[in-house]
Coordinates of C-alpha atoms in Angstrom, one line a residue:
Chain M
G1196 CA 152.6 -84.2 49.9
E1197 CA 153.0 -81.0 51.7
N1198 CA 151.6 -77.5 50.7
V1199 CA 152.9 -74.4 52.1
E1200 CA 151.0 -71.1 51.5
Q1201 CA 152.6 -67.6 52.2
H1202 CA 151.1 -64.2 52.8
P1203 CA 151.3 -61.4 52.0
S1204 CA 153.3 -61.6 48.9
T1205 CA 154.6 -58.1 49.3
L1206 CA 154.9 -56.1 52.5
S1207 CA 155.9 -52.3 53.0
V1208 CA 156.8 -50.8 56.2
Q1209 CA 158.4 -48.0 57.9
E1210 CA 161.9 -48.2 59.4
G1211 CA 161.5 -49.1 63.0
D1212 CA 158.1 -50.8 62.5
S1213 CA 157.3 -54.4 62.9
A1214 CA 156.9 -56.9 60.1
V1215 CA 154.9 -60.1 60.3
I1216 CA 154.8 -62.8 57.4
K1217 CA 152.6 -65.9 57.9
C1218 CA 152.6 -69.4 56.5
T1219 CA 150.1 -72.3 56.7
Y1220 CA 150.9 -75.9 55.9
S1221 CA 148.7 -78.9 54.9
D1222 CA 150.8 -81.7 56.5
S1223 CA 149.8 -82.1 60.2
A1224 CA 152.8 -84.3 60.7
S1225 CA 155.3 -81.8 59.4
N1226 CA 158.3 -81.1 61.9
Y1227 CA 160.4 -78.6 60.7
F1228 CA 159.9 -74.9 59.5
P1229 CA 162.7 -72.9 58.4
W1230 CA 162.8 -69.1 57.2
Y1231 CA 165.2 -67.9 54.6
K1232 CA 166.1 -64.4 53.5
Q1233 CA 167.3 -63.8 49.8
E1234 CA 168.6 -60.7 48.4
L1235 CA 168.6 -59.8 44.8
G1236 CA 170.6 -62.4 42.6
K1237 CA 171.9 -64.2 45.6
G1238 CA 171.1 -67.7 47.0
P1239 CA 168.8 -67.9 50.2
Q1240 CA 170.2 -67.6 53.6
L1241 CA 168.7 -69.2 56.7
I1242 CA 167.8 -66.6 59.4
I1243 CA 165.8 -68.7 61.8
D1244 CA 164.0 -72.0 62.1
I1245 CA 161.7 -73.9 64.4
R1246 CA 160.8 -77.6 65.1
S1247 CA 157.6 -78.8 65.9
N1248 CA 158.4 -79.6 69.6
V1249 CA 158.7 -75.7 70.1
G1250 CA 156.1 -72.9 70.2
E1251 CA 158.4 -69.9 69.7
K1252 CA 162.0 -69.0 69.0
K1253 CA 163.8 -65.7 69.0
D1254 CA 166.9 -64.4 67.8
Q1255 CA 167.6 -60.7 68.6
R1256 CA 165.0 -58.9 66.3
I1257 CA 163.7 -61.9 64.6
A1258 CA 161.3 -64.5 66.0
V1259 CA 159.1 -67.1 64.8
T1260 CA 156.0 -68.8 66.3
L1261 CA 154.4 -72.2 65.5
N1262 CA 150.7 -73.0 66.2
K1263 CA 150.6 -76.7 65.4
T1264 CA 146.7 -76.9 66.0
A1265 CA 146.0 -74.3 63.5
K1266 CA 149.0 -75.5 61.3
H1267 CA 150.4 -72.1 60.7
F1268 CA 153.7 -70.3 61.6
S1269 CA 154.9 -66.8 61.6
L1270 CA 158.0 -64.6 61.2
H1271 CA 158.1 -61.4 63.2
I1272 CA 160.8 -59.0 62.6
T1273 CA 160.9 -56.0 65.1
E1274 CA 162.6 -52.8 64.7
T1275 CA 162.9 -53.1 61.0
Q1276 CA 166.0 -51.5 59.2
P1277 CA 166.4 -50.8 55.4
E1278 CA 168.8 -53.7 55.2
D1279 CA 166.0 -56.2 56.1
S1280 CA 164.6 -55.3 52.6
A1281 CA 164.7 -58.7 50.8
V1282 CA 162.5 -61.7 49.8
Y1283 CA 161.5 -63.9 52.5
F1284 CA 160.7 -67.7 52.0
C1285 CA 159.0 -70.0 54.5
G1286 CA 159.5 -73.8 54.4
G1287 CA 157.9 -76.8 55.7
A1288 CA 159.5 -80.5 56.0
G1289 CA 156.8 -83.3 55.4
A1290 CA 157.1 -86.2 57.9
G1291 CA 156.1 -89.1 55.9
G1292 CA 155.5 -90.7 52.3
T1293 CA 156.9 -88.7 49.4
S1294 CA 157.3 -85.7 51.6
Y1295 CA 160.0 -87.2 53.9
G1296 CA 163.3 -85.5 53.9
K1297 CA 162.0 -82.6 51.5
L1298 CA 161.3 -79.1 51.9
T1299 CA 158.2 -77.4 50.3
F1300 CA 158.4 -73.5 50.2
G1301 CA 156.0 -70.9 50.3
Q1302 CA 155.7 -68.4 47.4
G1303 CA 157.8 -65.6 49.2
T1304 CA 157.3 -62.1 50.5
I1305 CA 159.0 -59.1 49.2
L1306 CA 159.5 -56.9 52.2
T1307 CA 160.6 -53.3 51.6
V1308 CA 161.7 -51.2 54.8
H1309 CA 161.2 -47.5 53.9
P1310 CA 163.9 -45.0 55.7
Chain Y
D1106 CA 185.9 -71.7 53.9
G1107 CA 183.0 -74.4 53.9
G1108 CA 180.2 -73.8 51.6
I1109 CA 178.5 -74.5 48.3
T1110 CA 179.8 -73.3 44.8
Q1111 CA 177.5 -73.1 41.8
S1112 CA 179.2 -72.3 38.5
P1113 CA 178.8 -70.4 36.1
K1114 CA 176.8 -67.5 37.8
Y1115 CA 175.2 -66.7 34.4
L1116 CA 174.5 -69.2 31.5
F1117 CA 173.1 -68.6 28.1
R1118 CA 172.0 -71.4 25.8
K1119 CA 170.5 -71.7 22.3
E1120 CA 167.3 -73.6 21.9
G1121 CA 168.0 -77.2 21.5
Q1122 CA 171.2 -77.5 23.3
N1123 CA 171.8 -79.2 26.5
V1124 CA 173.7 -77.5 29.3
T1125 CA 175.2 -78.6 32.5
L1126 CA 175.2 -76.5 35.8
S1127 CA 177.8 -77.2 38.4
C1128 CA 177.4 -77.7 42.2
E1129 CA 180.1 -78.5 44.7
Q1130 CA 180.2 -78.5 48.3
N1131 CA 182.8 -79.0 50.9
L1132 CA 180.6 -79.1 54.0
N1133 CA 180.8 -82.9 54.0
H1134 CA 176.9 -83.3 53.5
D1135 CA 175.4 -86.5 52.2
A1136 CA 172.2 -84.8 50.9
M1137 CA 172.1 -82.5 47.8
Y1138 CA 169.2 -80.6 46.2
W1139 CA 168.5 -78.8 43.0
Y1140 CA 165.9 -76.1 43.1
R1141 CA 164.3 -73.9 40.1
Q1142 CA 163.2 -70.4 40.9
D1143 CA 161.0 -68.3 38.8
P1144 CA 160.0 -64.7 39.3
G1145 CA 157.1 -64.4 42.0
Q1146 CA 157.3 -68.0 42.6
G1147 CA 158.9 -70.2 45.5
L1148 CA 161.5 -72.6 45.1
R1149 CA 160.4 -75.9 43.4
L1150 CA 162.4 -79.1 43.7
I1151 CA 163.9 -80.6 40.6
Y1152 CA 166.1 -83.6 41.8
Y1153 CA 167.7 -84.6 45.3
S1154 CA 170.3 -87.0 46.3
Q1155 CA 170.7 -88.6 49.7
I1156 CA 173.7 -90.7 49.0
V1157 CA 176.3 -91.3 46.4
N1158 CA 175.3 -93.0 43.1
D1159 CA 171.4 -92.6 44.0
F1160 CA 168.9 -89.7 43.3
Q1161 CA 165.2 -89.2 43.4
K1162 CA 162.9 -86.9 41.3
G1163 CA 161.4 -83.8 42.8
D1164 CA 158.3 -82.1 41.7
I1165 CA 159.4 -80.9 38.3
A1166 CA 161.9 -83.4 37.1
E1167 CA 161.0 -83.4 33.5
G1168 CA 163.4 -82.1 31.1
Y1169 CA 166.3 -82.3 33.7
S1170 CA 168.9 -85.1 34.6
V1171 CA 171.5 -85.4 37.2
S1172 CA 174.3 -87.6 38.4
R1173 CA 175.9 -88.2 41.8
E1174 CA 179.2 -89.8 41.4
K1175 CA 181.0 -88.0 44.3
K1176 CA 179.9 -86.9 47.6
E1177 CA 181.0 -83.4 47.0
S1178 CA 179.3 -82.9 43.4
F1179 CA 175.8 -82.9 42.1
P1180 CA 175.7 -81.4 38.6
L1181 CA 172.4 -80.8 36.9
T1182 CA 171.9 -81.1 33.1
V1183 CA 169.2 -79.1 31.6
T1184 CA 168.1 -81.0 28.2
S1185 CA 166.5 -79.7 25.2
A1186 CA 163.4 -81.5 26.3
Q1187 CA 162.8 -78.8 29.0
K1188 CA 160.1 -76.6 27.5
N1189 CA 160.9 -73.4 29.5
P1190 CA 164.3 -73.5 31.1
T1191 CA 165.1 -69.9 31.6
A1192 CA 165.1 -69.5 35.4
F1193 CA 167.3 -69.0 38.5
Y1194 CA 168.8 -72.7 39.6
L1195 CA 169.7 -73.0 43.1
C1196 CA 171.7 -75.9 44.8
A1197 CA 171.6 -76.8 48.3
S1198 CA 173.0 -79.3 50.7
S1199 CA 172.4 -80.8 54.1
T1200 CA 173.4 -83.6 56.5
W1201 CA 171.6 -86.9 56.0
P1202 CA 170.0 -88.8 57.7
P1203 CA 168.6 -86.2 59.9
R1204 CA 170.4 -85.5 63.1
S1205 CA 167.8 -83.5 64.7
G1206 CA 164.9 -85.7 65.3
G1207 CA 163.0 -84.2 62.4
S1208 CA 162.5 -85.5 58.9
T1209 CA 165.1 -83.0 57.5
D1210 CA 168.0 -80.8 58.8
T1211 CA 169.0 -77.4 57.6
Q1212 CA 169.6 -76.8 54.1
Y1213 CA 172.3 -74.7 52.9
F1214 CA 172.1 -72.8 49.5
G1215 CA 174.5 -71.9 47.0
P1216 CA 174.6 -68.5 45.2
G1217 CA 172.7 -69.9 42.1
T1218 CA 173.1 -69.9 38.4
R1219 CA 170.9 -67.7 36.0
L1220 CA 170.2 -69.7 32.8
T1221 CA 168.7 -67.7 29.8
V1222 CA 167.7 -69.3 26.7
L1223 CA 168.3 -67.3 23.7

């Protein structure tokens, strides 16, 4: 099945700096990669996603890039703000066998933005 | 408002007891999922269902059971056979079959239930 690795596990930045979180996946046929933001004690909220037929997607200060050859995708947050502080999870959707229809998640990154 | 609700928010259980966590959605989604979250770990899939009266085991199904009698509801029972049940439990739903051409569509999560075994 799909295996997703996420790095770093913690990330600390100053307000206004950029933050980058990277995930690698194992199933070359995976075709959907979401990013979720989870605040303390709450459920994850989708912030951006990308499908395998696209190399980059942007939504205001957030962008995701996908490198299918290297099997990795990254979340980029520019002009970070204290309210960006949260845990971020990446996911990968396998395309075949027992992985079909299921998301596998990375271990999460705790992002702290210092004012 | 459309969304996913989970209840209760906090649940305490004595060892040896079964407990049932509720998950309801009014998004008209066919697929529903249960995940477990432990500190420092990602979300791990317990069970999922893509149609009423059918469900499949995820990666960590041992000690858990589910039912899917209605499209809107997917309750999870944590049985006494689950060795380490203290965790944060998350329910999610999505359309099924996928409409986007991929193998799954966006999953939307509920607010979670924190289960503590005393």
